[in-house]
Amino acid sequence: MNLSALLQDIFFVLPIALIAFVCLLTIIVFVHEFGHFSMARALGVRVDTFSIGFGKPLARWVDKKGTEWRIAMLPFGGYVKFFGDGSAASNPGAEVEEERGGPATTQFPKPGNEEEVGQGMTAEEKAVCFHFKPLWARAMIVAAGPISNFILAIAIFWGLLVALGTYVTEPLVGRVVENSAAEEAGFEAGDRMLSVNGKELRDFRDLQILVRLNAGEKLTFEVDRGGETVEIIATPRRTVIEDAYGNEAEAGQLGIGPPNNAVTFVRLGPLEALQKASGTVVDVIGATLKFIGRLIAGKESAEQLGGPVKMAQYASQTAMSGFAETGDDVDVSLLDRLRVSLVNFINLAGLVSVSIGFLNLLPIPVLDGGHLVYYAVEGIAGKPLGARAQAIGFRVGIVLLASFMIFVTWNDVSNLLSKYS
């Protein structure tokens, strides 16, 4: 084990990682919960508590509408508690559950019995209780959290594109690695990529994403070679690839690279930037769905899944990216280094925001997606699932979520420790 490297990371890198991780998570969680909060307020639901973090409050205050705002000790999440909730999961509280005579769920077990359930509440209290709102209103409040994450990501990518512009790499083959999958398939320097599996290619980076997510899968390329369209079938090979920060992961690789003069700087207008930012969010979601599908099919290793530790690692790396070593002949000012770090960190915030929004939409009880599935069942069947079925679903959801978090954290720690072995 490389003890000196381990000690250096513990005393110097770990504090930066923790600070960057807390800042990153706090911003994204606040936006997510504010989505729930603002939609609830707009639809007339009383909000009792808005908390960033869990556990003992470090600071708290009450606004003019009676909502208690908290900053809690454990900054690993947050919640909004509506009037009538028994917990942060928006299950009915004791005053609702007692009248209803059933276990805690997010919905009434029988449609139309709201008056019976709420007989212990005044008319004014029922009017502002989440659990007495119509189905469409409850669904909008629940969906507003993940949607806010997607909106935040679009805003981040849009702001970076408008302020800084972007680089576009033409989909040209500048070099072909010897004995690679690309050479075996017949690629040649000078080829211009037109499409992959029928999808048009406009940027070499789009090709890289497709290739990395299709290790072992045959891809059909249309290539312009000297004015003639040529079809090439190639299969990316699974290879250990390093990212810009030295983190290793298994992914598909063809073995081609663009020419050095294929990169051009483009400054986008507000509307073009909005279109590209929205497209980036859609692409991230699509890539995530593709990876999950391959994971289920056994084509990807579950060891590549990451959790909080990996997020903290990336937060630290992006926060320090501007201070990476440069050549002796390159003089970079402190302001420029800070700017690079800030831009990379903000970009990471956008990517993580998309991921958290997507994660919350998974159809797992306890998550927002699980609530929406219950609401969909109620909307289609005309009545909600029984109270017992809902309660069992929530218990299963908690077990699944806890198991997943334990697994990805174990992955993170194992991969981190392997660096020092």
mmCIF file of C-alpha atoms in Angstrom, residues 199-355:
data_model
loop_
_atom_site.group_PDB
_atom_site.id
_atom_site.type_symbol
_atom_site.label_atom_id
_atom_site.label_comp_id
_atom_site.label_asym_id
_atom_site.label_seq_id
_atom_site.Cartn_x
_atom_site.Cartn_y
_atom_site.Cartn_z
ATOM 1 C CA LYS A 199 -28.191 8.464 -36.101
ATOM 2 C CA GLU A 200 -26.539 11.516 -37.664
ATOM 3 C CA LEU A 201 -23.180 12.538 -36.233
ATOM 4 C CA ARG A 202 -22.212 16.204 -35.972
ATOM 5 C CA ASP A 203 -19.567 16.086 -33.243
ATOM 6 C CA PHE A 204 -16.791 13.592 -32.547
ATOM 7 C CA ARG A 205 -17.756 13.652 -28.850
ATOM 8 C CA ASP A 206 -21.169 12.177 -29.712
ATOM 9 C CA LEU A 207 -19.338 9.280 -31.351
ATOM 10 C CA GLN A 208 -17.257 8.725 -28.216
ATOM 11 C CA ILE A 209 -20.375 8.450 -26.041
ATOM 12 C CA LEU A 210 -22.013 5.968 -28.427
ATOM 13 C CA VAL A 211 -18.895 3.833 -28.634
ATOM 14 C CA ARG A 212 -18.323 3.750 -24.885
ATOM 15 C CA LEU A 213 -21.900 2.577 -24.251
ATOM 16 C CA ASN A 214 -21.767 -0.187 -26.857
ATOM 17 C CA ALA A 215 -18.826 -2.393 -25.933
ATOM 18 C CA GLY A 216 -19.193 -5.731 -27.701
ATOM 19 C CA GLU A 217 -22.102 -4.500 -29.865
ATOM 20 C CA LYS A 218 -21.928 -4.265 -33.656
ATOM 21 C CA LEU A 219 -22.328 -0.677 -34.878
ATOM 22 C CA THR A 220 -23.082 0.297 -38.461
ATOM 23 C CA PHE A 221 -21.240 3.411 -39.621
ATOM 24 C CA GLU A 222 -21.886 5.454 -42.733
ATOM 25 C CA VAL A 223 -18.658 7.154 -43.793
ATOM 26 C CA ASP A 224 -17.841 9.687 -46.484
ATOM 27 C CA ARG A 225 -14.579 8.570 -48.093
ATOM 28 C CA GLY A 226 -13.453 10.872 -50.855
ATOM 29 C CA GLY A 227 -17.016 11.736 -51.848
ATOM 30 C CA GLU A 228 -18.206 8.131 -51.776
ATOM 31 C CA THR A 229 -20.474 6.789 -49.000
ATOM 32 C CA VAL A 230 -19.052 3.633 -47.441
ATOM 33 C CA GLU A 231 -20.721 1.365 -44.856
ATOM 34 C CA ILE A 232 -18.483 0.000 -42.124
ATOM 35 C CA ILE A 233 -19.503 -2.425 -39.382
ATOM 36 C CA ALA A 234 -17.325 -2.260 -36.264
ATOM 37 C CA THR A 235 -17.543 -3.688 -32.753
ATOM 38 C CA PRO A 236 -16.037 -1.548 -29.943
ATOM 39 C CA ARG A 237 -13.795 -3.532 -27.625
ATOM 40 C CA ARG A 238 -14.208 -3.345 -23.872
ATOM 41 C CA THR A 239 -11.188 -1.454 -22.584
ATOM 42 C CA VAL A 240 -10.116 0.224 -19.359
ATOM 43 C CA ILE A 241 -10.284 3.956 -20.137
ATOM 44 C CA GLU A 242 -9.030 6.878 -18.073
ATOM 45 C CA ASP A 243 -11.033 10.091 -17.872
ATOM 46 C CA ALA A 244 -9.552 13.595 -17.673
ATOM 47 C CA TYR A 245 -8.957 13.165 -13.921
ATOM 48 C CA GLY A 246 -7.276 9.770 -14.079
ATOM 49 C CA ASN A 247 -10.309 7.736 -12.956
ATOM 50 C CA GLU A 248 -10.502 4.341 -14.630
ATOM 51 C CA ALA A 249 -13.631 2.657 -15.989
ATOM 52 C CA GLU A 250 -14.401 -0.100 -18.463
ATOM 53 C CA ALA A 251 -16.016 1.099 -21.701
ATOM 54 C CA GLY A 252 -16.120 0.479 -25.426
ATOM 55 C CA GLN A 253 -13.252 1.729 -27.596
ATOM 56 C CA LEU A 254 -12.752 1.739 -31.376
ATOM 57 C CA GLY A 255 -9.237 3.094 -31.639
ATOM 58 C CA ILE A 256 -9.670 6.238 -33.719
ATOM 59 C CA GLY A 257 -9.007 9.894 -33.009
ATOM 60 C CA PRO A 258 -9.799 13.191 -34.731
ATOM 61 C CA PRO A 259 -7.158 15.280 -36.506
ATOM 62 C CA ASN A 260 -5.668 18.133 -34.474
ATOM 63 C CA ASN A 261 -7.221 20.783 -36.732
ATOM 64 C CA ALA A 262 -10.770 19.375 -36.461
ATOM 65 C CA VAL A 263 -11.643 21.423 -33.362
ATOM 66 C CA THR A 264 -13.383 24.774 -33.823
ATOM 67 C CA PHE A 265 -14.684 27.263 -31.276
ATOM 68 C CA VAL A 266 -18.353 28.223 -31.594
ATOM 69 C CA ARG A 267 -20.220 30.962 -29.735
ATOM 70 C CA LEU A 268 -23.948 30.253 -29.520
ATOM 71 C CA GLY A 269 -26.863 32.652 -29.289
ATOM 72 C CA PRO A 270 -29.389 32.301 -26.432
ATOM 73 C CA LEU A 271 -31.865 30.175 -28.421
ATOM 74 C CA GLU A 272 -29.181 27.910 -29.907
ATOM 75 C CA ALA A 273 -27.647 27.491 -26.458
ATOM 76 C CA LEU A 274 -31.052 26.608 -24.984
ATOM 77 C CA GLN A 275 -31.579 23.962 -27.650
ATOM 78 C CA LYS A 276 -28.128 22.468 -27.070
ATOM 79 C CA ALA A 277 -28.479 22.596 -23.265
ATOM 80 C CA SER A 278 -31.839 20.814 -23.456
ATOM 81 C CA GLY A 279 -30.326 18.280 -25.827
ATOM 82 C CA THR A 280 -27.502 17.638 -23.373
ATOM 83 C CA VAL A 281 -29.995 16.813 -20.613
ATOM 84 C CA VAL A 282 -31.872 14.457 -22.956
ATOM 85 C CA ASP A 283 -28.582 12.812 -23.987
ATOM 86 C CA VAL A 284 -27.530 12.270 -20.355
ATOM 87 C CA ILE A 285 -30.887 10.656 -19.561
ATOM 88 C CA GLY A 286 -30.655 8.515 -22.706
ATOM 89 C CA ALA A 287 -27.117 7.396 -21.859
ATOM 90 C CA THR A 288 -28.247 6.511 -18.323
ATOM 91 C CA LEU A 289 -31.165 4.442 -19.635
ATOM 92 C CA LYS A 290 -28.823 2.733 -22.097
ATOM 93 C CA PHE A 291 -26.374 1.856 -19.319
ATOM 94 C CA ILE A 292 -29.163 0.510 -17.069
ATOM 95 C CA GLY A 293 -30.482 -1.623 -19.933
ATOM 96 C CA ARG A 294 -27.032 -3.067 -20.576
ATOM 97 C CA LEU A 295 -26.550 -3.607 -16.837
ATOM 98 C CA ILE A 296 -29.790 -5.607 -16.613
ATOM 99 C CA ALA A 297 -28.783 -7.613 -19.692
ATOM 100 C CA GLY A 298 -25.435 -8.436 -18.072
ATOM 101 C CA LYS A 299 -23.421 -6.457 -20.637
ATOM 102 C CA GLU A 300 -22.052 -4.001 -18.073
ATOM 103 C CA SER A 301 -20.510 -4.639 -14.672
ATOM 104 C CA ALA A 302 -22.359 -3.437 -11.571
ATOM 105 C CA GLU A 303 -18.929 -2.542 -10.174
ATOM 106 C CA GLN A 304 -19.049 0.589 -12.325
ATOM 107 C CA LEU A 305 -21.981 1.973 -10.337
ATOM 108 C CA GLY A 306 -20.981 4.836 -8.062
ATOM 109 C CA GLY A 307 -22.491 6.557 -5.066
ATOM 110 C CA PRO A 308 -21.795 9.380 -2.622
ATOM 111 C CA VAL A 309 -18.068 8.661 -2.288
ATOM 112 C CA LYS A 310 -17.535 8.798 -6.047
ATOM 113 C CA MET A 311 -19.619 11.970 -6.242
ATOM 114 C CA ALA A 312 -17.421 13.535 -3.572
ATOM 115 C CA GLN A 313 -14.335 12.373 -5.462
ATOM 116 C CA TYR A 314 -15.490 14.014 -8.693
ATOM 117 C CA ALA A 315 -16.533 17.153 -6.833
ATOM 118 C CA SER A 316 -13.028 17.425 -5.389
ATOM 119 C CA GLN A 317 -11.358 16.728 -8.730
ATOM 120 C CA THR A 318 -13.386 19.336 -10.612
ATOM 121 C CA ALA A 319 -12.918 21.895 -7.834
ATOM 122 C CA MET A 320 -9.140 21.433 -8.133
ATOM 123 C CA SER A 321 -8.992 20.879 -11.910
ATOM 124 C CA GLY A 322 -7.673 24.370 -12.615
ATOM 125 C CA PHE A 323 -4.654 23.662 -10.427
ATOM 126 C CA ALA A 324 -3.516 20.570 -12.310
ATOM 127 C CA GLU A 325 0.124 20.545 -13.318
ATOM 128 C CA THR A 326 0.970 22.264 -16.597
ATOM 129 C CA GLY A 327 4.129 22.318 -18.686
ATOM 130 C CA ASP A 328 7.051 24.368 -17.429
ATOM 131 C CA ASP A 329 6.609 26.803 -20.306
ATOM 132 C CA VAL A 330 2.935 27.441 -19.558
ATOM 133 C CA ASP A 331 2.244 30.298 -17.155
ATOM 134 C CA VAL A 332 -1.356 30.226 -15.894
ATOM 135 C CA SER A 333 -2.588 32.962 -13.573
ATOM 136 C CA LEU A 334 -4.395 32.213 -10.333
ATOM 137 C CA LEU A 335 -7.551 33.851 -11.698
ATOM 138 C CA ASP A 336 -7.513 31.589 -14.764
ATOM 139 C CA ARG A 337 -6.981 28.510 -12.613
ATOM 140 C CA LEU A 338 -9.915 29.478 -10.398
ATOM 141 C CA ARG A 339 -12.035 30.094 -13.495
ATOM 142 C CA VAL A 340 -11.282 26.624 -14.893
ATOM 143 C CA SER A 341 -12.099 24.989 -11.563
ATOM 144 C CA LEU A 342 -15.346 26.921 -11.225
ATOM 145 C CA VAL A 343 -16.511 26.109 -14.768
ATOM 146 C CA ASN A 344 -15.771 22.388 -14.354
ATOM 147 C CA PHE A 345 -17.457 22.315 -10.952
ATOM 148 C CA ILE A 346 -20.572 24.072 -12.283
ATOM 149 C CA ASN A 347 -20.709 21.680 -15.242
ATOM 150 C CA LEU A 348 -20.509 18.735 -12.824
ATOM 151 C CA ALA A 349 -23.389 20.267 -10.850
ATOM 152 C CA GLY A 350 -25.483 20.172 -14.021
ATOM 153 C CA LEU A 351 -24.667 16.514 -14.662
ATOM 154 C CA VAL A 352 -25.363 15.517 -11.063
ATOM 155 C CA SER A 353 -28.635 17.458 -11.098
ATOM 156 C CA VAL A 354 -29.801 15.422 -14.107
ATOM 157 C CA SER A 355 -28.771 12.202 -12.357
#
